[in-house]
Amino acid sequence: MRELSWAVRLLLVNQFGVNTGFYLLIPYLAGHLTGDLGLSAAVTGVVLGVRNLSQQGLFLIGGSASDRLGARRVIIAGCALRTVGFGLFAFGATVPLLLAAAVLSGLAGALFNPAVRAYIAVAAPDKARAFALFNVFAQAGALCGPVVGGVLLLVDFRAAALTAAAIFAVLTVAQAFVLPARDVPASGGSVLGDWRRCLTDRRFLAFTLALSGMFALQNQLYLVLPLAAEQATGTAGSVALLFLVSTVASLLFQVRITKWLESATSRGRAMALGLAVMGAGFFAPALLPGIVPVLVAVLALAFGVMMAQPFVYERIGQFGGESLTGTYFGMFYLVSGVVAAASTALVGWVGAAGPAVCAAMGLTCSAAVLIHERRTAVPA
């Protein structure tokens, strides 16, 4: 941390706050909508789906805004919008208000997620280690958020929602007063031209498709592995153990692994190794019964992400350059989100063969990364 600028340190703390506020509220939102407000499962699904679509579908807009307006302004706007969105969840009792809250909170994530990563990709001297620390702070927030939210729910949902909104309000003020503005280099073209450049950058598209497997496999922490854990133990409480194991592993080993891989191998091999580890971990629940193989898969996912993710973020910044970093991050997240959604649907469709499909996906994407690294030059 001491090697980083104050701006990057602030963004790391900001990510801790973002994840704390998010996981303080969102995991309990469905229960509030169906239980406290008495909405049907269908309406609840629409509200949650709108929030997710507003975020995943607008990442490219947020990335382009970061390049055009400056990452600082977009980060501040995103935190402010989420303050309003979560505040609406606290007081909204009608479907139109809840949909407005869902859209605002989703749009907020679409704004500050690519903008924060773009800022770090430009401002941090050692980008891979900065993103390793970024992952540590994000995981710590994801661990703290549900715990704080569970305590606040002993009061009521409104207390949890207002606390989450207050966290984002504090983050908004902190970015406005402390985060320094950076010069916004001109891209030399229109927004559509920037998008066209991304879509015609064959090296970047090949990289994105190969690395989208990382997000597709991460998503199985919400589908395949929880189902396998419940089946092995007979209780839904075992699912919490999966998230605890994954988070603690990241907190303990992320920075050490990134530092070791920086000196031990190339960036491309590190990313390929991470995907291979993620995929190989699914062989355990595919071949063996019980909770232990499921935990092995969870640890493999955690370690694979720790190996690959910092270098993935570093490489996206290299593809985009200083003028289009946000746009490239936005396009990467948009494509990865589509691939992850399609992969999750496929894994759910094949049922019991899901772990085997995940294993094949990880190993295939790992091979694709190696082929990509051999055939294309690393962007300047």
Coordinates of C-alpha atoms in Angstrom, one line a residue:
M1 CA 0.0 0.0 0.0
R2 CA 2.8 2.4 0.8
E3 CA 4.2 2.1 -2.7
L4 CA 0.9 3.4 -4.2
S5 CA -0.3 6.9 -4.6
W6 CA -3.0 8.4 -2.4
A7 CA -5.4 8.3 -5.3
V8 CA -5.0 4.5 -5.8
R9 CA -5.1 3.9 -2.1
L10 CA -8.4 5.8 -1.9
L11 CA -9.8 3.7 -4.7
L12 CA -8.9 0.5 -2.9
V13 CA -10.7 1.6 0.2
N14 CA -13.5 2.8 -2.1
Q15 CA -13.9 -0.8 -3.4
F16 CA -14.0 -2.1 0.1
G17 CA -16.9 0.3 0.8
V18 CA -18.6 -0.5 -2.5
N19 CA -18.7 -4.2 -1.8
T20 CA -19.6 -3.8 1.8
G21 CA -22.6 -1.6 0.9
F22 CA -23.6 -3.8 -2.0
Y23 CA -23.5 -7.1 -0.1
L24 CA -25.0 -5.5 2.9
L25 CA -28.3 -5.0 0.9
I26 CA -28.5 -7.1 -2.3
P27 CA -28.4 -10.6 -0.8
Y28 CA -31.5 -9.7 1.4
L29 CA -33.4 -7.8 -1.2
A30 CA -35.4 -10.7 -2.6
G31 CA -36.6 -11.7 0.9
H32 CA -37.7 -8.1 1.5
L33 CA -39.6 -7.9 -1.7
T34 CA -41.5 -11.2 -1.2
G35 CA -41.7 -11.2 2.6
D36 CA -42.1 -7.6 3.7
L37 CA -43.8 -6.1 0.6
G38 CA -45.7 -9.3 -0.4
L39 CA -44.7 -9.1 -4.0
S40 CA -44.9 -12.3 -6.2
A41 CA -41.9 -14.3 -7.2
A42 CA -42.4 -13.1 -10.8
V43 CA -42.4 -9.4 -9.9
T44 CA -39.4 -9.9 -7.6
G45 CA -37.6 -11.6 -10.5
V46 CA -38.3 -8.7 -12.7
V47 CA -37.0 -6.1 -10.2
L48 CA -33.8 -8.2 -9.6
G49 CA -33.4 -8.8 -13.4
V50 CA -33.8 -5.1 -14.2
R51 CA -31.0 -4.2 -11.7
N52 CA -28.7 -6.8 -13.2
L53 CA -29.5 -5.9 -16.8
S54 CA -29.0 -2.2 -16.0
Q55 CA -25.5 -2.9 -14.8
Q56 CA -24.3 -5.7 -17.1
G57 CA -25.8 -4.1 -20.2
L58 CA -24.5 -0.6 -19.7
F59 CA -20.8 -1.4 -18.8
L60 CA -19.8 -0.1 -22.2
I61 CA -21.6 3.2 -21.7
G62 CA -19.8 3.6 -18.3
G63 CA -16.5 2.8 -19.9
S64 CA -16.9 5.3 -22.7
A65 CA -18.1 7.9 -20.2
S66 CA -14.9 7.4 -18.2
D67 CA -12.8 8.0 -21.3
R68 CA -14.7 11.1 -22.4
L69 CA -15.5 12.8 -19.1
G70 CA -12.7 11.5 -16.9
A71 CA -12.7 8.5 -14.6
R72 CA -13.0 10.7 -11.5
R73 CA -16.3 12.3 -12.5
V74 CA -17.8 8.9 -13.5
I75 CA -16.8 7.3 -10.2
I76 CA -18.4 10.1 -8.2
A77 CA -21.6 10.0 -10.4
G78 CA -21.8 6.2 -9.9
C79 CA -21.5 6.4 -6.1
A80 CA -24.0 9.2 -6.0
L81 CA -26.5 7.3 -8.1
R82 CA -26.2 4.2 -6.0
T83 CA -26.8 6.4 -2.9
V84 CA -30.1 7.4 -4.4
G85 CA -31.0 3.9 -5.6
F86 CA -30.4 2.2 -2.3
G87 CA -32.3 5.0 -0.6
L88 CA -35.3 4.3 -2.8
F89 CA -35.1 0.6 -1.8
A90 CA -35.4 1.8 1.8
F91 CA -38.6 3.7 1.2
G92 CA -40.0 2.3 -2.0
A93 CA -43.2 0.2 -1.6
T94 CA -44.6 0.3 -5.1
V95 CA -43.4 -1.5 -8.2
P96 CA -42.5 1.7 -10.1
L97 CA -40.4 3.0 -7.3
L98 CA -38.6 -0.4 -6.9
L99 CA -37.9 -0.5 -10.6
A100 CA -36.5 3.0 -10.5
A101 CA -34.3 2.0 -7.6
A102 CA -33.2 -1.1 -9.5
V103 CA -32.3 0.9 -12.6
L104 CA -30.4 3.6 -10.7
S105 CA -28.4 1.1 -8.6
G106 CA -27.6 -1.0 -11.7
L107 CA -26.6 2.1 -13.7
A108 CA -24.4 3.2 -10.8
G109 CA -22.4 -0.1 -11.0
A110 CA -22.1 0.2 -14.8
L111 CA -20.5 3.7 -14.3
F112 CA -18.0 3.2 -11.5
N113 CA -16.9 -0.4 -12.1
P114 CA -15.1 0.2 -15.4
A115 CA -14.1 3.8 -14.3
V116 CA -12.3 2.6 -11.1
R117 CA -10.4 -0.1 -13.0
A118 CA -9.5 2.4 -15.8
Y119 CA -8.2 4.9 -13.2
I120 CA -6.0 2.3 -11.5
A121 CA -4.8 0.9 -14.9
V122 CA -3.4 4.3 -15.7
A123 CA -2.4 5.7 -12.3
A124 CA -0.7 2.7 -10.7
P125 CA 3.0 2.1 -11.4
D126 CA 2.9 -1.7 -10.8
K127 CA -0.6 -2.4 -12.2
A128 CA -0.7 -6.1 -11.5
R129 CA 0.1 -5.7 -7.8
A130 CA -2.3 -2.8 -7.5
F131 CA -5.1 -5.0 -9.0
A132 CA -4.1 -7.8 -6.6
L133 CA -4.6 -5.4 -3.7
F134 CA -7.9 -4.3 -5.3
N135 CA -9.1 -7.9 -5.2
V136 CA -8.2 -8.2 -1.6
F137 CA -10.2 -5.1 -0.6
A138 CA -13.1 -6.2 -2.8
Q139 CA -13.1 -9.7 -1.1
A140 CA -12.9 -8.1 2.3
G141 CA -16.0 -6.0 1.6
A142 CA -17.8 -9.0 0.2
L143 CA -17.1 -10.8 3.5
C144 CA -18.1 -7.9 5.8
G145 CA -21.2 -6.8 3.9
P146 CA -23.5 -9.8 4.5
V147 CA -22.5 -9.9 8.2
V148 CA -23.3 -6.3 8.8
G149 CA -26.5 -6.6 6.8
G150 CA -27.6 -9.7 8.8
V151 CA -27.1 -7.7 12.0
L152 CA -29.1 -4.7 10.7
L153 CA -31.9 -6.9 9.6
L154 CA -32.5 -7.6 13.2
V155 CA -33.8 -4.0 13.3
D156 CA -35.5 -4.0 9.8
F157 CA -34.7 -3.9 6.1
R158 CA -34.9 -0.1 6.0
A159 CA -32.0 0.1 8.5
A160 CA -29.9 -2.0 6.2
A161 CA -30.8 -0.1 3.1
L162 CA -30.2 3.3 4.7
T163 CA -26.9 2.1 6.0
A164 CA -25.9 0.9 2.5
A165 CA -27.0 4.3 1.1
A166 CA -25.0 6.1 3.7
I167 CA -21.9 4.2 2.9
F168 CA -22.2 5.2 -0.8
A169 CA -22.9 8.8 0.3
V170 CA -19.6 8.9 2.3
L171 CA -17.8 7.4 -0.7
T172 CA -19.3 10.0 -3.0
V173 CA -18.0 12.9 -0.8
A174 CA -14.6 11.2 -0.3
Q175 CA -14.0 10.9 -4.1
A176 CA -15.2 14.5 -4.7
F177 CA -12.8 16.0 -2.1
V178 CA -9.8 13.7 -2.2
L179 CA -9.6 11.9 -5.6
P180 CA -7.5 14.0 -8.0
A181 CA -8.7 14.6 -11.5
R182 CA -6.5 13.3 -14.3
D183 CA -6.1 14.8 -17.8
V184 CA -8.6 13.2 -20.3
P185 CA -6.7 12.5 -23.5
A186 CA -8.7 12.8 -26.7
S187 CA -9.5 9.6 -28.5
G188 CA -9.6 11.4 -31.8
G189 CA -13.0 10.0 -32.9
S190 CA -16.6 9.5 -31.9
V191 CA -18.0 7.2 -29.3
L192 CA -19.2 4.9 -32.0
G193 CA -15.8 5.0 -33.5
D194 CA -14.3 4.0 -30.2
W195 CA -16.7 1.0 -30.0
R196 CA -15.8 0.1 -33.6
R197 CA -12.2 0.1 -32.7
C198 CA -12.8 -2.3 -29.9
L199 CA -14.9 -4.6 -32.1
T200 CA -12.4 -4.6 -34.9
D201 CA -9.4 -5.2 -32.6
R202 CA -9.0 -8.9 -33.2
R203 CA -6.3 -9.3 -30.7
F204 CA -8.5 -7.9 -28.0
L205 CA -11.6 -9.8 -29.0
A206 CA -9.6 -13.1 -29.0
F207 CA -8.2 -12.2 -25.6
T208 CA -11.7 -11.3 -24.3
L209 CA -13.3 -14.5 -25.5
A210 CA -10.5 -16.7 -24.0
L211 CA -10.7 -14.9 -20.7
S212 CA -14.5 -14.8 -20.5
G213 CA -14.2 -18.3 -19.2
M214 CA -12.8 -16.9 -16.0
F215 CA -16.1 -15.1 -15.3
A216 CA -18.2 -18.0 -16.5
L217 CA -16.5 -20.3 -14.0
Q218 CA -16.7 -17.8 -11.2
N219 CA -20.4 -17.7 -11.7
Q220 CA -20.6 -21.4 -10.8
L221 CA -20.0 -20.3 -7.2
Y222 CA -23.6 -19.3 -7.4
L223 CA -25.0 -22.3 -9.2
V224 CA -23.1 -25.6 -9.5
L225 CA -21.1 -25.5 -6.3
P226 CA -24.0 -24.4 -4.0
L227 CA -26.2 -27.2 -5.4
A228 CA -23.4 -29.7 -4.9
A229 CA -22.8 -28.5 -1.4
E230 CA -26.5 -28.8 -0.5
Q231 CA -26.7 -32.2 -2.0
A232 CA -23.7 -33.4 -0.1
T233 CA -24.7 -32.1 3.3
G234 CA -28.4 -31.9 3.1
T235 CA -28.5 -28.3 4.4
A236 CA -28.5 -24.9 2.8
G237 CA -26.2 -23.6 5.5
S238 CA -23.2 -25.3 3.9
V239 CA -23.4 -22.7 1.1
A240 CA -22.1 -20.0 3.4
L241 CA -19.0 -22.1 4.0
L242 CA -18.1 -22.0 0.3
F243 CA -18.0 -18.2 0.3
L244 CA -16.1 -18.0 3.6
V245 CA -13.4 -20.4 2.3
S246 CA -13.1 -18.5 -1.0
T247 CA -12.9 -15.1 0.6
V248 CA -10.4 -16.1 3.3
A249 CA -8.1 -17.7 0.7
S250 CA -8.1 -14.5 -1.3
L251 CA -7.3 -12.4 1.7
L252 CA -4.4 -14.5 2.7
F253 CA -2.8 -15.3 -0.6
Q254 CA -3.7 -12.9 -3.4
V255 CA -0.8 -10.5 -3.0
R256 CA 1.8 -13.2 -2.4
I257 CA 0.6 -15.2 -5.5
T258 CA 0.8 -12.1 -7.8
K259 CA 4.2 -11.2 -6.5
W260 CA 5.5 -14.7 -7.1
L261 CA 4.0 -15.1 -10.6
E262 CA 5.5 -11.7 -11.6
S263 CA 9.0 -13.1 -11.1
A264 CA 8.4 -16.7 -11.9
T265 CA 6.6 -16.6 -15.3
S266 CA 5.1 -14.5 -18.1
R267 CA 1.8 -12.8 -17.8
G268 CA 0.2 -15.0 -20.4
R269 CA 1.3 -18.2 -18.8
A270 CA 0.0 -16.9 -15.4
M271 CA -3.4 -16.3 -16.9
A272 CA -3.5 -19.6 -18.6
L273 CA -2.4 -21.4 -15.5
G274 CA -5.1 -19.7 -13.5
L275 CA -7.8 -20.8 -15.9
A276 CA -6.4 -24.4 -15.9
V277 CA -6.5 -24.5 -12.1
M278 CA -10.1 -23.2 -12.1
G279 CA -11.2 -25.8 -14.6
A280 CA -9.3 -28.7 -13.0
G281 CA -10.9 -28.0 -9.7
F282 CA -14.3 -29.1 -11.1
F283 CA -13.0 -32.6 -11.6
A284 CA -13.2 -33.2 -7.9
P285 CA -17.0 -32.8 -7.5
A286 CA -17.5 -34.4 -11.0
L287 CA -15.8 -37.6 -9.9
L288 CA -16.2 -37.8 -6.1
P289 CA -19.2 -37.4 -3.7
G290 CA -19.2 -35.4 -0.5
I291 CA -18.5 -31.8 0.6
V292 CA -14.7 -32.1 0.5
P293 CA -14.5 -32.3 -3.3
V294 CA -16.8 -29.2 -3.5
L295 CA -14.4 -27.3 -1.2
V296 CA -11.5 -28.4 -3.4
A297 CA -13.3 -26.9 -6.4
V298 CA -14.0 -23.7 -4.4
L299 CA -10.3 -23.3 -3.5
A300 CA -9.3 -24.0 -7.1
L301 CA -11.6 -21.3 -8.2
A302 CA -10.2 -18.9 -5.7
F303 CA -6.6 -19.6 -6.5
G304 CA -7.2 -19.6 -10.2
V305 CA -8.8 -16.1 -10.0
M306 CA -5.9 -14.9 -7.9
M307 CA -3.4 -16.2 -10.5
A308 CA -5.2 -14.7 -13.5
Q309 CA -7.3 -11.6 -12.6
P310 CA -4.6 -9.0 -11.8
F311 CA -2.8 -9.7 -15.1
V312 CA -6.1 -9.7 -17.0
Y313 CA -6.9 -6.2 -15.8
E314 CA -3.4 -5.1 -16.5
R315 CA -3.6 -6.4 -20.0
I316 CA -6.9 -4.7 -20.7
G317 CA -5.3 -1.4 -19.8
Q318 CA -2.5 -2.1 -22.3
F319 CA -5.0 -2.9 -25.1
G320 CA -6.9 0.3 -24.5
G321 CA -4.0 2.7 -23.9
E322 CA -4.5 5.8 -21.9
S323 CA -7.3 7.2 -24.1
L324 CA -9.6 4.2 -24.3
T325 CA -8.9 2.2 -21.2
G326 CA -12.5 2.6 -19.9
T327 CA -14.0 1.7 -23.2
Y328 CA -12.0 -1.5 -23.4
F329 CA -12.9 -2.4 -19.8
G330 CA -16.5 -1.8 -20.6
M331 CA -16.4 -4.0 -23.7
F332 CA -14.6 -6.7 -21.9
Y333 CA -17.2 -6.8 -19.1
L334 CA -20.1 -6.7 -21.7
V335 CA -18.8 -9.6 -23.7
S336 CA -17.8 -11.6 -20.6
G337 CA -21.2 -11.0 -19.1
V338 CA -22.9 -12.4 -22.2
V339 CA -20.6 -15.4 -22.3
A340 CA -21.1 -16.0 -18.5
A341 CA -24.9 -15.9 -18.8
A342 CA -24.9 -18.3 -21.8
S343 CA -22.5 -20.7 -20.0
T344 CA -24.5 -20.7 -16.8
A345 CA -27.6 -21.5 -18.8
L346 CA -25.7 -24.4 -20.5
V347 CA -24.4 -25.7 -17.2
G348 CA -27.9 -25.6 -15.7
W349 CA -29.3 -27.4 -18.7
V350 CA -26.9 -30.3 -18.5
G351 CA -27.6 -30.9 -14.8
A352 CA -25.4 -33.5 -13.2
A353 CA -22.8 -33.2 -16.0
G354 CA -22.3 -29.5 -15.0
P355 CA -19.0 -29.9 -13.2
A356 CA -17.5 -31.9 -16.1
V357 CA -18.6 -29.1 -18.5
C358 CA -17.0 -26.5 -16.3
A359 CA -13.7 -28.5 -16.2
A360 CA -13.7 -28.7 -20.0
M361 CA -14.4 -25.0 -20.2
G362 CA -11.5 -24.0 -18.0
L363 CA -9.0 -26.2 -19.8
T364 CA -10.2 -25.1 -23.2
C365 CA -9.9 -21.4 -22.3
S366 CA -6.5 -22.0 -20.8
A367 CA -5.3 -23.5 -24.1
A368 CA -6.9 -20.5 -26.0
V369 CA -4.9 -18.1 -23.8
L370 CA -1.7 -19.9 -24.5
I371 CA -2.4 -19.9 -28.3
H372 CA -3.3 -16.2 -28.2
E373 CA -0.1 -15.4 -26.4
R374 CA 2.1 -17.2 -28.9
R375 CA 0.4 -15.8 -32.0
T376 CA 0.0 -12.1 -30.9
A377 CA 2.4 -9.5 -29.6
V378 CA 1.7 -8.0 -26.2
P379 CA 0.2 -4.6 -26.7
A380 CA 2.4 -1.6 -25.9

